Short mmCIF file of C-alpha atoms in Angstrom, two decimals:
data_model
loop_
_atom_site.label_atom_id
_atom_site.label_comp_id
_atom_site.label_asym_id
_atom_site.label_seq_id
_atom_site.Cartn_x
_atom_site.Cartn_y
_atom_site.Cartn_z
CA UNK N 30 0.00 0.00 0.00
CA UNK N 31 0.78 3.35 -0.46
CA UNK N 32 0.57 6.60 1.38
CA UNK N 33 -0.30 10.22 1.50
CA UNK N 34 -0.69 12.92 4.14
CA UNK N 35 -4.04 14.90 4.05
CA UNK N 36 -4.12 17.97 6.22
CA UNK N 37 -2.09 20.75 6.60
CA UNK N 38 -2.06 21.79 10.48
CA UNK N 39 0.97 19.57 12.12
CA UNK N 40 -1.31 19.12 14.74
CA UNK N 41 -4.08 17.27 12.62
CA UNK N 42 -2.79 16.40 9.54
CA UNK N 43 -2.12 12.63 9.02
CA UNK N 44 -1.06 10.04 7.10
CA UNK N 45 -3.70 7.73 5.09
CA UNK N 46 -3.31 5.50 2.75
CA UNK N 47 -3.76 6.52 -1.01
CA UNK N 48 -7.23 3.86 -1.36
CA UNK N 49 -10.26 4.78 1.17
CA UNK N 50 -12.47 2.08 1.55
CA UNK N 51 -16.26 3.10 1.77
CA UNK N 52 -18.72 1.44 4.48
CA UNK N 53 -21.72 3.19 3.25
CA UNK N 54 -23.45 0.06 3.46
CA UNK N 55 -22.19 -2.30 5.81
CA UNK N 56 -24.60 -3.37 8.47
CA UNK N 57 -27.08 -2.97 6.26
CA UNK N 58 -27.30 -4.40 2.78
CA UNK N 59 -23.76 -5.70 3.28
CA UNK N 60 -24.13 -7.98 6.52
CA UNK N 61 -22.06 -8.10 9.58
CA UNK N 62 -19.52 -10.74 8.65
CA UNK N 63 -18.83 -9.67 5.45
CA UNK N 64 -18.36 -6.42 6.50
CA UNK N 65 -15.81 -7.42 9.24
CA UNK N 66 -14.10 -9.63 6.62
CA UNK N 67 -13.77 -6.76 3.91
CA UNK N 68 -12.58 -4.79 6.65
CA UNK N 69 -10.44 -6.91 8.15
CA UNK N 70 -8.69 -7.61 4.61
CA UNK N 71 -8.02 -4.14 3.94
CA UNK N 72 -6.21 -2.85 7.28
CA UNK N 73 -4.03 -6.24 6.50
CA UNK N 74 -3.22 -4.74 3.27
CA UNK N 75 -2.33 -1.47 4.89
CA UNK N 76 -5.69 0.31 4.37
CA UNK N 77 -5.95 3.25 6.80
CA UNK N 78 -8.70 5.61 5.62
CA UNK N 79 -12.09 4.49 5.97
CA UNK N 80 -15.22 6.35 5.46
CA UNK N 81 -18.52 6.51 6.53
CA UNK N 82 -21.29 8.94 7.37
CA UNK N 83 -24.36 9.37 10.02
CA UNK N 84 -26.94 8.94 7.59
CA UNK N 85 -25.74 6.12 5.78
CA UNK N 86 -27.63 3.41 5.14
CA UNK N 87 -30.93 5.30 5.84
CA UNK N 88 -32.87 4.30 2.66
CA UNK N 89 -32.21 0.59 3.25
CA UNK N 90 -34.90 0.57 6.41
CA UNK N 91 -36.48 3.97 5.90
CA UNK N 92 -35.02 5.11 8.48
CA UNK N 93 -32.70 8.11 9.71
CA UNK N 94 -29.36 6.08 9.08
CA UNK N 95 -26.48 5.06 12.11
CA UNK N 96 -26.09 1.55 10.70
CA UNK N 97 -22.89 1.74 9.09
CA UNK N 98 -21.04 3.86 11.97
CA UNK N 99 -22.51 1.19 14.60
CA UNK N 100 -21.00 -1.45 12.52
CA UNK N 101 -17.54 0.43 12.50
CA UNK N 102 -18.20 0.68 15.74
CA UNK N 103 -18.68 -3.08 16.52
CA UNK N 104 -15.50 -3.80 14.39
CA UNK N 105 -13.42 -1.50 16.12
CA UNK N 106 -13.76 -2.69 19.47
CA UNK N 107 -13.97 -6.52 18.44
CA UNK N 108 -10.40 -5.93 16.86
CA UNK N 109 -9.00 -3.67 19.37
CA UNK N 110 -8.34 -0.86 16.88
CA UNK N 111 -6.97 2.77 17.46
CA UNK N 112 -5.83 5.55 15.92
CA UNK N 113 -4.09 3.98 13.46
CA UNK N 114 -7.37 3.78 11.59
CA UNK N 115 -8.84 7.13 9.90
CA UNK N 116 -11.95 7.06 10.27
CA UNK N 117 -14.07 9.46 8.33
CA UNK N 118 -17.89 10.67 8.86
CA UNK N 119 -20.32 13.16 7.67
CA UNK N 120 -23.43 15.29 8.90
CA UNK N 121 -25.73 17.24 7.49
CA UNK N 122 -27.61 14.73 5.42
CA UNK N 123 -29.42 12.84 7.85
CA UNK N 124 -33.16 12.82 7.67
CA UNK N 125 -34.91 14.79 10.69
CA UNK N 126 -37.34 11.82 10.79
CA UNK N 127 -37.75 8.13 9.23
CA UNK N 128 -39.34 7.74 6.14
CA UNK N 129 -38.16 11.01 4.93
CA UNK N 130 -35.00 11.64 2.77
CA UNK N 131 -32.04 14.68 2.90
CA UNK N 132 -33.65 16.12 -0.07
CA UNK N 133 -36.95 17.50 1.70
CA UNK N 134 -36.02 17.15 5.25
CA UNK N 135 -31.94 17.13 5.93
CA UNK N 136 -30.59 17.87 9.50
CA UNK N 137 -28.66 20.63 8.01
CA UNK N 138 -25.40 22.05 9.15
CA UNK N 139 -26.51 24.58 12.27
CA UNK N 140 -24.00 25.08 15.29
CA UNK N 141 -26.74 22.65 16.78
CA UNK N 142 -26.97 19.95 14.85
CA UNK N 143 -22.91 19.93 14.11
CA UNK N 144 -22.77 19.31 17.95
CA UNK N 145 -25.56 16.79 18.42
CA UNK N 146 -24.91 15.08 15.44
CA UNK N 147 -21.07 14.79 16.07
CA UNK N 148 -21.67 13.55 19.52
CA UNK N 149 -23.96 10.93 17.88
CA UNK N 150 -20.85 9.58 15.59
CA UNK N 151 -18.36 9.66 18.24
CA UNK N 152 -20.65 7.73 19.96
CA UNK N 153 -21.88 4.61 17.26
CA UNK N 154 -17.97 4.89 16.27
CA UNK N 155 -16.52 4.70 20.07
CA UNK N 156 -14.18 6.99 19.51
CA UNK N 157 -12.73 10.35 21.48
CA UNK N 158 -12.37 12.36 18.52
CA UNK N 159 -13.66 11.99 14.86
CA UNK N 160 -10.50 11.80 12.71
CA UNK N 161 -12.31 13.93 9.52
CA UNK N 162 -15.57 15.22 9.45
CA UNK N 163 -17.37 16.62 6.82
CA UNK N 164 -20.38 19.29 5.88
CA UNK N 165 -22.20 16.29 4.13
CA UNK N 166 -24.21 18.74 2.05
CA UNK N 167 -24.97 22.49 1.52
CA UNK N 168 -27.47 23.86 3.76
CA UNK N 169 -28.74 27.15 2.08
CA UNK N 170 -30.82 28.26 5.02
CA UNK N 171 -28.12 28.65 7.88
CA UNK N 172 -25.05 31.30 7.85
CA UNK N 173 -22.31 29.77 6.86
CA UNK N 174 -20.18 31.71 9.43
CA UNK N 175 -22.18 30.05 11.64
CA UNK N 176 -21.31 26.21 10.35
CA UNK N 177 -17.77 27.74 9.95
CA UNK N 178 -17.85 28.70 13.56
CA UNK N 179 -19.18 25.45 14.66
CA UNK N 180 -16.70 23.18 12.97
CA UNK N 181 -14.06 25.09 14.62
CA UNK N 182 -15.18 24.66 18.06
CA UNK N 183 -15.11 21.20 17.80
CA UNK N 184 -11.86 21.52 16.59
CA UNK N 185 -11.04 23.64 19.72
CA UNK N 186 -11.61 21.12 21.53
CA UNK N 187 -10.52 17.92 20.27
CA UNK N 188 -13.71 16.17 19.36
CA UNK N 189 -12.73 16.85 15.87
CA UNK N 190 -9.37 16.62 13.57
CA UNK N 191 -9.61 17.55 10.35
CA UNK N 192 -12.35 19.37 8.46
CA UNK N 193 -14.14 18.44 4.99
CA UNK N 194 -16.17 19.17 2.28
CA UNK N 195 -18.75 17.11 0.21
CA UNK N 196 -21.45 18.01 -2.77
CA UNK N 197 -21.15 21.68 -2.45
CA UNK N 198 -20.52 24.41 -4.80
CA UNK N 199 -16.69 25.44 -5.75
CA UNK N 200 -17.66 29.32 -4.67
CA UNK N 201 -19.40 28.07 -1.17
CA UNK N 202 -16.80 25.66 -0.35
CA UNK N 203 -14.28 29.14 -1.19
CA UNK N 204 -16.24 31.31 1.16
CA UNK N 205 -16.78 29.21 3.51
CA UNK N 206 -12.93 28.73 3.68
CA UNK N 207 -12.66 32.83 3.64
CA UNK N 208 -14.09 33.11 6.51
CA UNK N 209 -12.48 30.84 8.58
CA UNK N 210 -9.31 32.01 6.77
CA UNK N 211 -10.17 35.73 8.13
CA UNK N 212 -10.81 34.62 11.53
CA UNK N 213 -8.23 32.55 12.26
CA UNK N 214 -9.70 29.38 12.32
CA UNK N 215 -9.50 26.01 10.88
CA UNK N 216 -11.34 25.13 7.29
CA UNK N 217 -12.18 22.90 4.96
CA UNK N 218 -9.17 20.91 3.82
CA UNK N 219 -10.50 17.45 2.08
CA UNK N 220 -12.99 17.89 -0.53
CA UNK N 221 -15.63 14.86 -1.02
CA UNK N 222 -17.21 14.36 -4.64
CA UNK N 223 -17.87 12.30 -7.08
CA UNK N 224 -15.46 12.18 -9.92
CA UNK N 225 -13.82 9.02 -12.27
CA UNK N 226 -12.97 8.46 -15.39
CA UNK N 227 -15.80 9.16 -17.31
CA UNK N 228 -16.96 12.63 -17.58
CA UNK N 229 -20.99 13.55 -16.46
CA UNK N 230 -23.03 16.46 -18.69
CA UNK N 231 -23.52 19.06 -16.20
CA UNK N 232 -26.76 20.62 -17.71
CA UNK N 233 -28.62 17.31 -17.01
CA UNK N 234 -29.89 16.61 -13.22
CA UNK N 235 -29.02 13.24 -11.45
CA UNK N 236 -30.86 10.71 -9.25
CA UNK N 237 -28.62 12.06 -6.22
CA UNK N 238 -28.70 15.95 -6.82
CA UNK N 239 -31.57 16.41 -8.97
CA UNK N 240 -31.05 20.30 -8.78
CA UNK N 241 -28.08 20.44 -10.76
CA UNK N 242 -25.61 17.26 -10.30
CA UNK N 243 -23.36 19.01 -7.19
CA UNK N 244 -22.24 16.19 -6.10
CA UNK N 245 -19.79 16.02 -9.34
CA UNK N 246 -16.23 17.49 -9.32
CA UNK N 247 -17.04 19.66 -12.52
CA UNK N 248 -14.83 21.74 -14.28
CA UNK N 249 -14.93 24.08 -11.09
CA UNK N 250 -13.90 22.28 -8.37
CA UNK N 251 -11.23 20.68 -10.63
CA UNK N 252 -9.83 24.55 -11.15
CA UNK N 253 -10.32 25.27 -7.41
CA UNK N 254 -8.09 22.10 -6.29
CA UNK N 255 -5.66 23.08 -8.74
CA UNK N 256 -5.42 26.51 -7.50
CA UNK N 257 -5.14 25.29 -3.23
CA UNK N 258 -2.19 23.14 -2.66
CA UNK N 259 -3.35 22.29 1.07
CA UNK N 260 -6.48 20.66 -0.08
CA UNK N 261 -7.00 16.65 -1.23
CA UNK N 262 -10.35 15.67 -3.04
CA UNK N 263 -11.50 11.84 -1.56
CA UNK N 264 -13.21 10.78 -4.50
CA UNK N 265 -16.42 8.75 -4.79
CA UNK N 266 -18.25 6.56 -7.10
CA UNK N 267 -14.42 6.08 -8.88
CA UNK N 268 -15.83 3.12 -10.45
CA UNK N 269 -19.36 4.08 -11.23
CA UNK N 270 -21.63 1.66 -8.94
CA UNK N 271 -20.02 -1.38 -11.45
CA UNK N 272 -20.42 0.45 -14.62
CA UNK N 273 -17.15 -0.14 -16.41
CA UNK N 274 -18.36 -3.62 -16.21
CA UNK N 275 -21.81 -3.11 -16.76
CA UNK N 276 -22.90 -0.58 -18.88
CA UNK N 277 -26.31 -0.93 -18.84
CA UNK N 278 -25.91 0.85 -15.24
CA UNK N 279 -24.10 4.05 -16.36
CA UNK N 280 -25.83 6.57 -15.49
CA UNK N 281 -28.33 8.84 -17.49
CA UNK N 282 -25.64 11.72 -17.10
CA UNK N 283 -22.88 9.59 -18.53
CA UNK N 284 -24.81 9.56 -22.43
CA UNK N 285 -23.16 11.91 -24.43
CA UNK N 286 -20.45 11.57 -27.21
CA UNK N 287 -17.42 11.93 -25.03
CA UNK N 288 -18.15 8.57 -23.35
CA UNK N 289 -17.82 6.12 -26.07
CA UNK N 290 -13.92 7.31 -26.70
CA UNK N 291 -12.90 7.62 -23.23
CA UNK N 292 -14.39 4.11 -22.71
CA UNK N 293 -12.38 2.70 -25.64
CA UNK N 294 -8.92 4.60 -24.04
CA UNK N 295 -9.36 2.90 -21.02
CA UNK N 296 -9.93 -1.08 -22.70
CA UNK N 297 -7.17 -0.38 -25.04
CA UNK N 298 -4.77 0.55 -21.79
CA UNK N 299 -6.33 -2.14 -19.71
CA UNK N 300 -5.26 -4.74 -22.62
CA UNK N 301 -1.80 -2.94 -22.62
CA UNK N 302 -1.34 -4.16 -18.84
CA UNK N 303 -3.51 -6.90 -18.06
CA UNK N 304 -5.31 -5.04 -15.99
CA UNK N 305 -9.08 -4.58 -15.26
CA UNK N 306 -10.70 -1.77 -16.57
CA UNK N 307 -11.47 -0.38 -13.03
CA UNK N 308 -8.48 -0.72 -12.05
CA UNK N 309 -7.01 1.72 -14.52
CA UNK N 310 -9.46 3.91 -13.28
CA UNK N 311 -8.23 3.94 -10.23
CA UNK N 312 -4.53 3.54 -11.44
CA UNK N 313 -5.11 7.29 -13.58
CA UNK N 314 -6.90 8.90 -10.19
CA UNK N 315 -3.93 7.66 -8.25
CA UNK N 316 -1.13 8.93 -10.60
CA UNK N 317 -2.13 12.08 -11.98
CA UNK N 318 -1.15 15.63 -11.08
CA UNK N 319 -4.28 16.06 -8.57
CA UNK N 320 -4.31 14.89 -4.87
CA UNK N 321 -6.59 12.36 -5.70
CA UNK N 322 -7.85 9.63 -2.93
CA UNK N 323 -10.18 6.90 -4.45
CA UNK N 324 -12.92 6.12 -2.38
CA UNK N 325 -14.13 2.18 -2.89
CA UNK N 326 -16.84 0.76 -1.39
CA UNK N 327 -16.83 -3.76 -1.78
CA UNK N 328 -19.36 -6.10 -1.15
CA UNK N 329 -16.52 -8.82 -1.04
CA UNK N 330 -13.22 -9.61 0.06
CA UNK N 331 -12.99 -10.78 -4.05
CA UNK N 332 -14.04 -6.77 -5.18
CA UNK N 333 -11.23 -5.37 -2.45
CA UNK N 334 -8.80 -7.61 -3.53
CA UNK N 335 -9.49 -5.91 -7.79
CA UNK N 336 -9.12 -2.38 -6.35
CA UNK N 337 -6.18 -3.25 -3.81
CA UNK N 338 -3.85 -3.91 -6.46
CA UNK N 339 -4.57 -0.49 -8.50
CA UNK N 340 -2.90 0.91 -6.04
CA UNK N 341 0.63 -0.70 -7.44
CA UNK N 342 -0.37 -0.02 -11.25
CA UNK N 343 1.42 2.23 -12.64
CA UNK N 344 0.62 3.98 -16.06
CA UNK N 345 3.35 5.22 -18.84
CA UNK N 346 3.36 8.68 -19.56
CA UNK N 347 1.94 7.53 -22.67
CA UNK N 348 -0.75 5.71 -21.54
CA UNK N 349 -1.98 8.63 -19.03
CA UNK N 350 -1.72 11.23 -22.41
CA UNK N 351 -4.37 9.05 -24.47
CA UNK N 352 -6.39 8.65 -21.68
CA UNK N 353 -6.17 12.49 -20.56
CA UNK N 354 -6.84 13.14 -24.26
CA UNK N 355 -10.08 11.02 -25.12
CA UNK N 356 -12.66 13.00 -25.79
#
């Protein structure tokens, strides 16, 4: 395994390894042993970073979510682990009330609910402080000095490390980092989107963020990481929810004439190394000029084992120009 540092603070910054596995659904649709075993698998590799959030997996029960950070929870103990593990979580997206969603009834990111809700985490994960946390989503209605303010204080006090970023804007996820810039306090240093291979259209709405596809790292964001040396992007859905190996699930945002030659780059490199498809994907996240960290989710110890060894593929110069290029 590999490794890079994400923070910038000496004090909080740490070292994680360049693959995050996702537990957005274990202890839900992904049952207990498996989970452990997946798990288990991927700290024996040398996986570090593992992420979660407080609403995840609330549309598997209709319910408000908490399954996935009990199970990490569960694990944790059962296998004695400490710090050494990264464990990161999100608020902001959990439903106010079961049988709702985050769309029409979100917790939201108030100084309240960043307080309750962390507490909530630390508590399901049994742990002191929450290694990363992030703004899950925007939340329009509440000043954003005031989430800025509240992220900080957790900060303050060690409940929290380091501070991210998920599904927002590029110019909200820049003020809200002016202000805490201007008043001395800590920001938003690891961005969370969604961003592979494969390019979405941006003037088309998705099943996740029907208002205008946020939760992509357009054109933007991609600029805005560019420009910020201090920040990483963790980035999810790398592999599409299996659609470089089924197409039939690619998503409606995905059909446009730029797919078909970007696909085609990517088998024709994949043939070149005997690799898998996906894991050239992750192999041209992992090596390019961005501070890219893949974020995986598996179902088995089979689908870790495929994205484990992207993490030792390594593409020529030439490979990473044609599949920069395809368009």
């Amino acid at each position: 395994m590999k490794y890079r540092t994400i923070g910038s603070d000496p004090a909080h910054r740490r070292e994680v390894s360049v693959i995050a596995l996702g537990a957005m659904l274990m202890g839900s649709r992904t049952d207990e042993k498996t989970s452990f075993a997946v798990l288990d698998r991927y700290v024996e590799a040398g996986g570090t970073f593992i992420d979660t959030s407080d609403n995840y997996a609330f549309w598997e029960d209709g319910g408000q979510g908490g399954q996935s950070e009990e199970l990490l929870g569960r694990w944790r103990r059962s296998r004695g682990i400490g710090d050494e593990i990264v464990i990161a979580t999100k608020l902001g997206a959990r439903p106010l009330a079961p049988g709702t969603s985050y769309v029409d009834n979100p917790e939201g990111l108030s100084a309240k609910v960043i307080r309750e809700s962390s507490e909530r985490s630390r508590e399901r994960l049994g742990v002191d402080k929450l290694d990363l946390l992030y703004a899950h989503i925007d939340d329009p209605a509440t000043p954003q000095r005031e989430t800025v303010e509240a992220f900080a204080a957790l900060v303050a006090e060690g409940t929290v490390g380091l501070l991210g970023v998920s599904n927002q804007a590029a110019w909200r996820v820049e003020r809200a980092r002016a202000i805490a810039a201007a008043s001395g306090l800590p920001g938003y240093e690891v961005l969370q989107y969604a961003h592979s291979h494969l390019r979405p259209r941006t003037d088309v709405p998705d099943d996740m963020f029907p208002d205008g596809s946020l939760g992509h790292a357009g054109p933007d964001l991609i600029t805005y990481l560019r420009a910020e040396p201090g920040l990483t992007m963790v980035a999810y859905s790398p592999l599409l929810k299996g659609a470089y190996v089924h197409p039939d699930r690619l998503p409606a945002d995905f059909d446009h004439p730029g797919t078909p030659p970007r696909l085609a780059a990517l088998h024709d490199v994949a043939r070149e190394t005997g690799a898998t498809v996906n894991q050239v994907v992750l192999a041209w996240q992992l090596g390019g000029s961005l501070p890219i960290i893949p974020l995986v989710g598996a179902s088995s110890v089979a689908q870790l084992e495929e994205t484990l060894a992207a993490a030792d593929l390594e593409l020529t110069s030439d490979q990473r120009a044609r599949l920069d290029a395809a368009h």
